[in-house]
Coordinates of N, CA, C and O in Angstrom, one line a residue:
X1 N 0.8 -1.2 0.0 CA 0.0 0.0 0.0 C 0.9 1.3 0.0 O 0.6 2.2 -0.7
X2 N 1.9 1.2 0.7 CA 2.8 2.4 0.8 C 3.4 2.7 -0.5 O 3.6 3.9 -0.8
X3 N 3.8 1.7 -1.3 CA 4.4 2.0 -2.6 C 3.5 2.7 -3.5 O 3.8 3.6 -4.3
X4 N 2.1 2.4 -3.4 CA 1.2 3.1 -4.3 C 1.1 4.6 -3.9 O 0.9 5.4 -4.8
X5 N 1.2 4.9 -2.6 CA 1.1 6.3 -2.2 C 2.3 7.1 -2.8 O 2.2 8.3 -3.1
X6 N 3.4 6.5 -3.0 CA 4.6 7.2 -3.6 C 4.5 7.2 -5.1 O 5.2 8.0 -5.7
X7 N 3.8 6.3 -5.7 CA 3.8 6.2 -7.2 C 3.4 7.5 -7.8 O 4.1 7.9 -8.8
X8 N 2.3 8.2 -7.4 CA 1.9 9.4 -8.1 C 3.0 10.5 -8.1 O 3.2 11.2 -9.0
X9 N 3.7 10.6 -6.9 CA 4.7 11.6 -6.8 C 5.9 11.3 -7.7 O 6.4 12.2 -8.3
X10 N 6.2 10.0 -7.9 CA 7.3 9.6 -8.8 C 6.9 9.9 -10.3 O 7.7 10.5 -11.0
X11 N 5.6 9.5 -10.6 CA 5.1 9.8 -11.9 C 5.1 11.3 -12.2 O 5.5 11.8 -13.3
X12 N 4.7 12.1 -11.2 CA 4.6 13.5 -11.4 C 6.1 14.1 -11.6 O 6.3 14.9 -12.5
X13 N 7.0 13.6 -10.8 CA 8.4 14.1 -10.9 C 9.0 13.8 -12.3 O 9.6 14.7 -12.9
X14 N 8.7 12.6 -12.8 CA 9.2 12.2 -14.1 C 8.6 13.1 -15.2 O 9.2 13.5 -16.1
X15 N 7.2 13.3 -15.0 CA 6.5 14.1 -15.9 C 7.1 15.5 -16.0 O 7.2 16.1 -17.1
X16 N 7.4 16.1 -14.8 CA 8.0 17.4 -14.8 C 9.3 17.5 -15.5 O 9.6 18.4 -16.2
X17 N 10.1 16.5 -15.4 CA 11.4 16.4 -16.0 C 11.2 16.4 -17.6 O 11.9 17.2 -18.3
X18 N 10.3 15.6 -18.1 CA 9.9 15.6 -19.5 C 9.4 17.0 -19.9 O 9.8 17.5 -21.0
X19 N 8.5 17.6 -19.1 CA 7.9 18.8 -19.4 C 9.0 19.9 -19.5 O 9.0 20.7 -20.5
X20 N 9.9 20.0 -18.6 CA 11.0 20.9 -18.7 C 11.8 20.9 -20.0 O 12.4 21.9 -20.4
X21 N 11.9 19.7 -20.6 CA 12.7 19.5 -21.8 C 11.8 19.5 -23.0 O 12.2 19.1 -24.1
X22 N 10.5 20.0 -22.9 CA 9.7 20.2 -24.0 C 9.1 18.9 -24.6 O 8.5 18.9 -25.6
X23 N 9.2 17.8 -23.8 CA 8.6 16.5 -24.2 C 7.2 16.4 -23.7 O 6.9 15.7 -22.7
X24 N 6.3 17.2 -24.3 CA 4.9 17.4 -23.8 C 4.1 16.1 -23.9 O 3.3 15.8 -22.9
X25 N 4.2 15.3 -24.9 CA 3.5 14.0 -25.0 C 3.8 13.1 -23.8 O 3.0 12.5 -23.2
X26 N 5.1 13.0 -23.6 CA 5.6 12.1 -22.5 C 5.2 12.6 -21.2 O 4.7 11.8 -20.3
X27 N 5.3 13.9 -21.0 CA 4.9 14.5 -19.7 C 3.4 14.3 -19.5 O 3.0 13.9 -18.4
X28 N 2.6 14.5 -20.5 CA 1.1 14.4 -20.4 C 0.8 12.9 -20.0 O -0.1 12.7 -19.1
X29 N 1.4 12.0 -20.6 CA 1.2 10.6 -20.3 C 1.5 10.3 -18.8 O 0.7 9.6 -18.1
X30 N 2.6 10.8 -18.3 CA 2.9 10.6 -16.9 C 2.0 11.3 -16.0 O 1.6 10.7 -15.0
X31 N 1.5 12.5 -16.3 CA 0.6 13.2 -15.5 C -0.8 12.4 -15.4 O -1.4 12.3 -14.4
X32 N -1.2 11.9 -16.6 CA -2.4 11.1 -16.7 C -2.3 9.8 -15.9 O -3.3 9.4 -15.2
X33 N -1.1 9.2 -15.9 CA -0.9 8.0 -15.1 C -1.0 8.3 -13.6 O -1.6 7.5 -12.8
X34 N -0.4 9.4 -13.2 CA -0.5 9.9 -11.8 C -2.0 10.0 -11.4 O -2.4 9.7 -10.3
X35 N -2.8 10.6 -12.3 CA -4.2 10.8 -12.0 C -5.0 9.5 -12.0 O -6.0 9.3 -11.2
X36 N -4.5 8.5 -12.7 CA -5.2 7.2 -12.7 C -5.0 6.5 -11.3 O -5.9 5.9 -10.7
X37 N -3.8 6.7 -10.7 CA -3.5 6.2 -9.4 C -4.1 7.0 -8.3 O -4.7 6.5 -7.3
X38 N -4.1 8.3 -8.5 CA -4.6 9.3 -7.5 C -5.4 10.4 -8.2 O -4.9 11.4 -8.6
X39 N -6.7 10.1 -8.4 CA -7.6 11.1 -9.1 C -7.6 12.5 -8.6 O -8.0 13.4 -9.3
X40 N -7.3 12.7 -7.3 CA -7.3 14.0 -6.7 C -5.9 14.7 -6.7 O -5.7 15.6 -6.0
X41 N -5.1 14.2 -7.7 CA -3.7 14.8 -7.8 C -3.8 16.1 -8.5 O -3.8 16.3 -9.7
X42 N -3.9 17.2 -7.7 CA -4.1 18.6 -8.2 C -3.0 19.0 -9.1 O -3.2 19.7 -10.1
X43 N -1.7 18.7 -8.7 CA -0.6 19.2 -9.5 C -0.6 18.5 -10.9 O -0.3 19.2 -11.9
X44 N -1.0 17.3 -11.0 CA -1.1 16.6 -12.3 C -2.1 17.3 -13.2 O -1.9 17.5 -14.4
X45 N -3.3 17.6 -12.6 CA -4.3 18.3 -13.3 C -3.9 19.6 -13.8 O -4.1 20.0 -14.9
X46 N -3.3 20.4 -12.9 CA -2.8 21.7 -13.2 C -1.8 21.6 -14.4 O -1.9 22.4 -15.4
X47 N -0.8 20.7 -14.3 CA 0.2 20.6 -15.3 C -0.4 20.1 -16.7 O 0.1 20.5 -17.7
X48 N -1.4 19.3 -16.6 CA -2.1 18.9 -17.9 C -2.8 20.2 -18.5 O -2.8 20.3 -19.7
X49 N -3.2 21.1 -17.6 CA -3.8 22.3 -18.1 C -2.7 23.2 -18.7 O -3.0 23.8 -19.7
X50 N -1.5 23.2 -18.1 CA -0.4 24.0 -18.6 C -0.1 23.5 -20.0 O 0.1 24.2 -21.0
X51 N 0.0 22.1 -20.2 CA 0.3 21.5 -21.5 C -0.8 21.9 -22.5 O -0.5 22.3 -23.6
X52 N -2.1 21.8 -22.1 CA -3.1 22.2 -23.0 C -3.0 23.6 -23.5 O -3.1 24.0 -24.6
X53 N -2.6 24.5 -22.5 CA -2.4 25.9 -22.9 C -1.2 26.0 -23.9 O -1.3 26.7 -24.9
X54 N -0.1 25.3 -23.6 CA 1.1 25.4 -24.5 C 0.7 24.9 -25.9 O 1.3 25.3 -26.9
X55 N -0.3 24.0 -26.0 CA -0.7 23.5 -27.3 C -1.8 24.3 -27.9 O -2.2 24.0 -29.0
X56 N -2.2 25.4 -27.3 CA -3.2 26.3 -27.8 C -4.6 25.9 -27.5 O -5.5 26.6 -28.0
X57 N -4.8 24.9 -26.7 CA -6.2 24.5 -26.3 C -6.5 25.2 -25.0 O -6.5 24.5 -23.9
X58 N -6.8 26.5 -25.0 CA -7.0 27.3 -23.8 C -8.3 26.9 -23.1 O -8.3 26.9 -21.8
X59 N -9.3 26.4 -23.8 CA -10.5 26.0 -23.1 C -10.3 24.8 -22.2 O -10.7 24.7 -21.1
X60 N -9.5 23.8 -22.8 CA -9.2 22.6 -22.0 C -8.2 23.0 -20.9 O -8.4 22.4 -19.8
X61 N -7.4 23.9 -21.1 CA -6.5 24.4 -20.0 C -7.3 24.9 -18.9 O -7.0 24.6 -17.7
X62 N -8.2 25.8 -19.2 CA -9.1 26.4 -18.1 C -9.8 25.3 -17.4 O -9.9 25.3 -16.1
X63 N -10.4 24.3 -18.1 CA -11.2 23.2 -17.4 C -10.3 22.5 -16.5 O -10.6 22.2 -15.3
X64 N -9.1 22.1 -16.9 CA -8.2 21.3 -16.1 C -7.7 22.1 -14.9 O -7.6 21.6 -13.8
X65 N -7.3 23.3 -15.1 CA -6.8 24.1 -14.0 C -7.9 24.4 -13.0 O -7.6 24.4 -11.8
X66 N -9.1 24.7 -13.5 CA -10.2 24.9 -12.5 C -10.5 23.7 -11.7 O -10.8 23.8 -10.5
X67 N -10.3 22.5 -12.3 CA -10.5 21.2 -11.5 C -9.4 21.1 -10.5 O -9.7 20.7 -9.3
X68 N -8.2 21.5 -10.8 CA -7.1 21.5 -9.8 C -7.4 22.5 -8.7 O -7.1 22.1 -7.5
X69 N -7.9 23.6 -9.0 CA -8.2 24.6 -8.0 C -9.3 24.1 -7.1 O -9.3 24.4 -5.9
X70 N -10.3 23.3 -7.7 CA -11.3 22.7 -6.9 C -10.7 21.8 -5.8 O -11.3 21.6 -4.8
X71 N -9.6 21.2 -6.1 CA -9.0 20.3 -5.2 C -8.1 21.0 -4.2 O -8.0 20.8 -3.0
X72 N -7.3 22.0 -4.7 CA -6.4 22.8 -3.9 C -6.5 24.3 -4.3 O -5.9 24.7 -5.3
X73 N -7.3 25.0 -3.6 CA -7.6 26.4 -4.0 C -6.6 27.4 -3.4 O -6.9 28.6 -3.3
X74 N -5.5 26.9 -2.9 CA -4.5 27.7 -2.2 C -3.1 27.8 -2.9 O -2.1 28.1 -2.3
X75 N -3.1 27.5 -4.2 CA -1.9 27.5 -5.0 C -1.9 28.7 -5.9 O -2.7 28.7 -6.9
X76 N -1.0 29.6 -5.7 CA -1.0 30.8 -6.5 C -0.7 30.5 -8.0 O -1.3 31.2 -8.9
X77 N 0.2 29.5 -8.2 CA 0.5 29.2 -9.6 C -0.7 28.7 -10.4 O -0.8 29.0 -11.6
X78 N -1.6 28.0 -9.8 CA -2.8 27.5 -10.4 C -3.6 28.7 -10.9 O -4.0 28.8 -12.1
X79 N -3.8 29.7 -10.1 CA -4.6 30.9 -10.4 C -3.9 31.7 -11.5 O -4.5 32.2 -12.4
X80 N -2.6 31.8 -11.4 CA -1.8 32.6 -12.3 C -1.9 32.0 -13.7 O -2.2 32.7 -14.7
X81 N -1.7 30.7 -13.8 CA -1.9 30.0 -15.1 C -3.3 30.0 -15.6 O -3.5 30.0 -16.8
X82 N -4.3 29.9 -14.7 CA -5.7 30.1 -15.1 C -5.8 31.5 -15.8 O -6.4 31.6 -16.9
X83 N -5.3 32.5 -15.2 CA -5.4 33.8 -15.7 C -4.7 33.9 -17.1 O -5.3 34.6 -18.0
X84 N -3.6 33.3 -17.3 CA -2.9 33.3 -18.6 C -3.8 32.7 -19.6 O -3.9 33.2 -20.8
X85 N -4.4 31.6 -19.3 CA -5.3 30.9 -20.2 C -6.6 31.8 -20.6 O -7.0 31.9 -21.7
X86 N -7.2 32.4 -19.5 CA -8.3 33.3 -19.8 C -7.8 34.4 -20.7 O -8.5 34.8 -21.6
X87 N -6.7 35.0 -20.4 CA -6.2 36.1 -21.2 C -6.0 35.7 -22.7 O -6.3 36.5 -23.6
X88 N -5.5 34.5 -22.9 CA -5.3 34.0 -24.2 C -6.6 33.9 -25.0 O -6.6 34.0 -26.3
X89 N -7.7 33.7 -24.3 CA -9.0 33.7 -25.0 C -9.7 35.1 -25.0 O -10.8 35.2 -25.4
X90 N -9.0 36.1 -24.5 CA -9.6 37.4 -24.5 C -10.6 37.6 -23.4 O -11.4 38.6 -23.4
X91 N -10.6 36.8 -22.4 CA -11.6 36.8 -21.3 C -10.9 37.6 -20.2 O -10.5 37.1 -19.1
X92 N -10.7 38.9 -20.4 CA -9.9 39.8 -19.6 C -10.5 39.9 -18.1 O -9.7 39.8 -17.2
X93 N -11.8 40.0 -18.0 CA -12.4 40.1 -16.6 C -12.0 38.9 -15.8 O -11.6 39.0 -14.6
X94 N -12.2 37.7 -16.4 CA -11.8 36.4 -15.7 C -10.3 36.3 -15.4 O -9.9 35.8 -14.4
X95 N -9.5 36.8 -16.4 CA -8.1 36.8 -16.2 C -7.7 37.7 -15.0 O -6.9 37.3 -14.1
X96 N -8.3 38.9 -15.0 CA -8.0 39.8 -13.8 C -8.4 39.2 -12.5 O -7.6 39.3 -11.6
X97 N -9.5 38.5 -12.4 CA -9.9 37.9 -11.2 C -8.9 36.8 -10.8 O -8.6 36.7 -9.6
X98 N -8.5 36.0 -11.7 CA -7.6 34.9 -11.4 C -6.2 35.5 -11.0 O -5.6 35.0 -10.0
X99 N -5.7 36.5 -11.7 CA -4.4 37.1 -11.3 C -4.5 37.7 -9.9 O -3.6 37.7 -9.1
X100 N -5.6 38.4 -9.6 CA -5.8 39.1 -8.3 C -5.8 38.0 -7.2 O -5.3 38.2 -6.1
X101 N -6.5 36.9 -7.4 CA -6.5 35.8 -6.4 C -5.1 35.3 -6.3 O -4.7 35.0 -5.1
X102 N -4.4 35.1 -7.4 CA -3.0 34.6 -7.3 C -2.1 35.5 -6.5 O -1.3 35.1 -5.6
X103 N -2.3 36.8 -6.7 CA -1.6 37.8 -5.9 C -1.9 37.8 -4.4 O -1.0 38.1 -3.6
X104 N -3.2 37.6 -4.1 CA -3.6 37.4 -2.7 C -2.8 36.3 -2.0 O -2.3 36.4 -0.9
X105 N -2.6 35.2 -2.8 CA -1.9 34.0 -2.3 C -0.4 34.2 -2.3 O 0.3 33.5 -1.5
X106 N 0.1 35.0 -3.2 CA 1.6 35.2 -3.3 C 1.9 36.7 -3.6 O 2.2 37.0 -4.7
X107 N 1.7 37.5 -2.6 CA 1.8 39.0 -2.8 C 3.1 39.5 -3.3 O 3.2 40.6 -3.8
X108 N 4.2 38.8 -3.2 CA 5.5 39.3 -3.6 C 6.0 38.7 -4.9 O 7.1 39.0 -5.4
X109 N 5.1 38.0 -5.6 CA 5.5 37.3 -6.9 C 5.6 38.3 -8.0 O 4.6 38.9 -8.5
X110 N 6.8 38.6 -8.6 CA 6.9 39.5 -9.7 C 6.2 39.0 -10.9 O 5.7 39.8 -11.7
X111 N 6.2 37.7 -11.1 CA 5.6 37.1 -12.3 C 4.1 37.3 -12.3 O 3.5 37.7 -13.3
X112 N 3.5 37.2 -11.2 CA 2.0 37.4 -11.0 C 1.7 38.9 -11.2 O 0.8 39.3 -11.9
X113 N 2.5 39.8 -10.7 CA 2.3 41.2 -10.8 C 2.5 41.6 -12.3 O 1.7 42.4 -12.8
X114 N 3.4 41.0 -13.0 CA 3.6 41.2 -14.4 C 2.4 40.8 -15.2 O 1.9 41.6 -16.1
X115 N 1.8 39.6 -14.9 CA 0.7 39.1 -15.6 C -0.5 40.0 -15.3 O -1.3 40.3 -16.2
X116 N -0.7 40.4 -14.1 CA -1.8 41.2 -13.7 C -1.7 42.6 -14.4 O -2.7 43.1 -15.0
X117 N -0.5 43.2 -14.5 CA -0.3 44.4 -15.2 C -0.7 44.3 -16.6 O -1.3 45.2 -17.2
X118 N -0.3 43.2 -17.3 CA -0.6 43.1 -18.7 C -2.1 42.9 -18.9 O -2.7 43.4 -19.9
X119 N -2.8 42.2 -18.0 CA -4.3 42.1 -18.1 C -4.9 43.4 -17.9 O -5.9 43.7 -18.5
X120 N -4.4 44.2 -16.9 CA -5.0 45.5 -16.7 C -4.8 46.4 -18.0 O -5.7 47.2 -18.3
X121 N -3.7 46.3 -18.6 CA -3.4 47.0 -19.9 C -4.4 46.6 -20.9 O -5.0 47.4 -21.6
X122 N -4.7 45.2 -21.0 CA -5.7 44.7 -21.9 C -7.1 45.4 -21.6 O -7.8 45.6 -22.6
X123 N -7.3 45.6 -20.4 CA -8.6 46.1 -20.0 C -8.6 47.7 -20.0 O -9.6 48.3 -19.6
X124 N -7.6 48.2 -20.6 CA -7.3 49.6 -20.7 C -7.4 50.4 -19.3 O -7.9 51.5 -19.2
X125 N -7.0 49.7 -18.3 CA -6.9 50.3 -17.0 C -5.5 50.7 -16.7 O -4.8 50.1 -15.9
X126 N -5.1 51.6 -17.5 CA -3.7 52.0 -17.6 C -3.1 52.5 -16.2 O -2.0 52.3 -15.9
X127 N -3.9 53.3 -15.5 CA -3.4 53.8 -14.2 C -3.1 52.7 -13.2 O -2.1 52.6 -12.6
X128 N -4.0 51.7 -13.2 CA -3.8 50.5 -12.3 C -2.7 49.7 -12.8 O -1.9 49.2 -12.0
X129 N -2.5 49.5 -14.2 CA -1.5 48.7 -14.7 C -0.1 49.3 -14.3 O 0.8 48.6 -14.1
X130 N 0.0 50.6 -14.3 CA 1.3 51.2 -14.0 C 1.7 51.0 -12.6 O 2.9 51.0 -12.3
X131 N 0.8 50.8 -11.7 CA 1.1 50.5 -10.3 C 1.4 49.1 -10.0 O 2.0 48.8 -9.0
X132 N 1.1 48.2 -10.9 CA 1.4 46.8 -10.7 C 2.7 46.5 -11.2 O 3.5 46.1 -11.3

């Protein structure tokens, strides 16, 4: 039983290594395997969403990342990547909400501030964008 509990973490780690090297198909397979063993593996869902975004399937990215947030709603990276996917679809209001939530969870993250600033620029909220 103990070996099974470690299996998703190992699959996730291997998937991340493939992902870092641009081997998206291999990474996705490993993330999916982790989910087969542990369906509530939020990181695997999130990373499958990131891969969907990288492939240009922003709707699938949003669906997967939202599922990850449903499992773990306290991860700033999930919200930030959700915002990036919303922004890619021109859904600026939803992107802003996601980036703001990410910033609440990680107030010192320069990447999140950068993404929020760009979304504010998209929304033509230039005064707010300049302060982010």
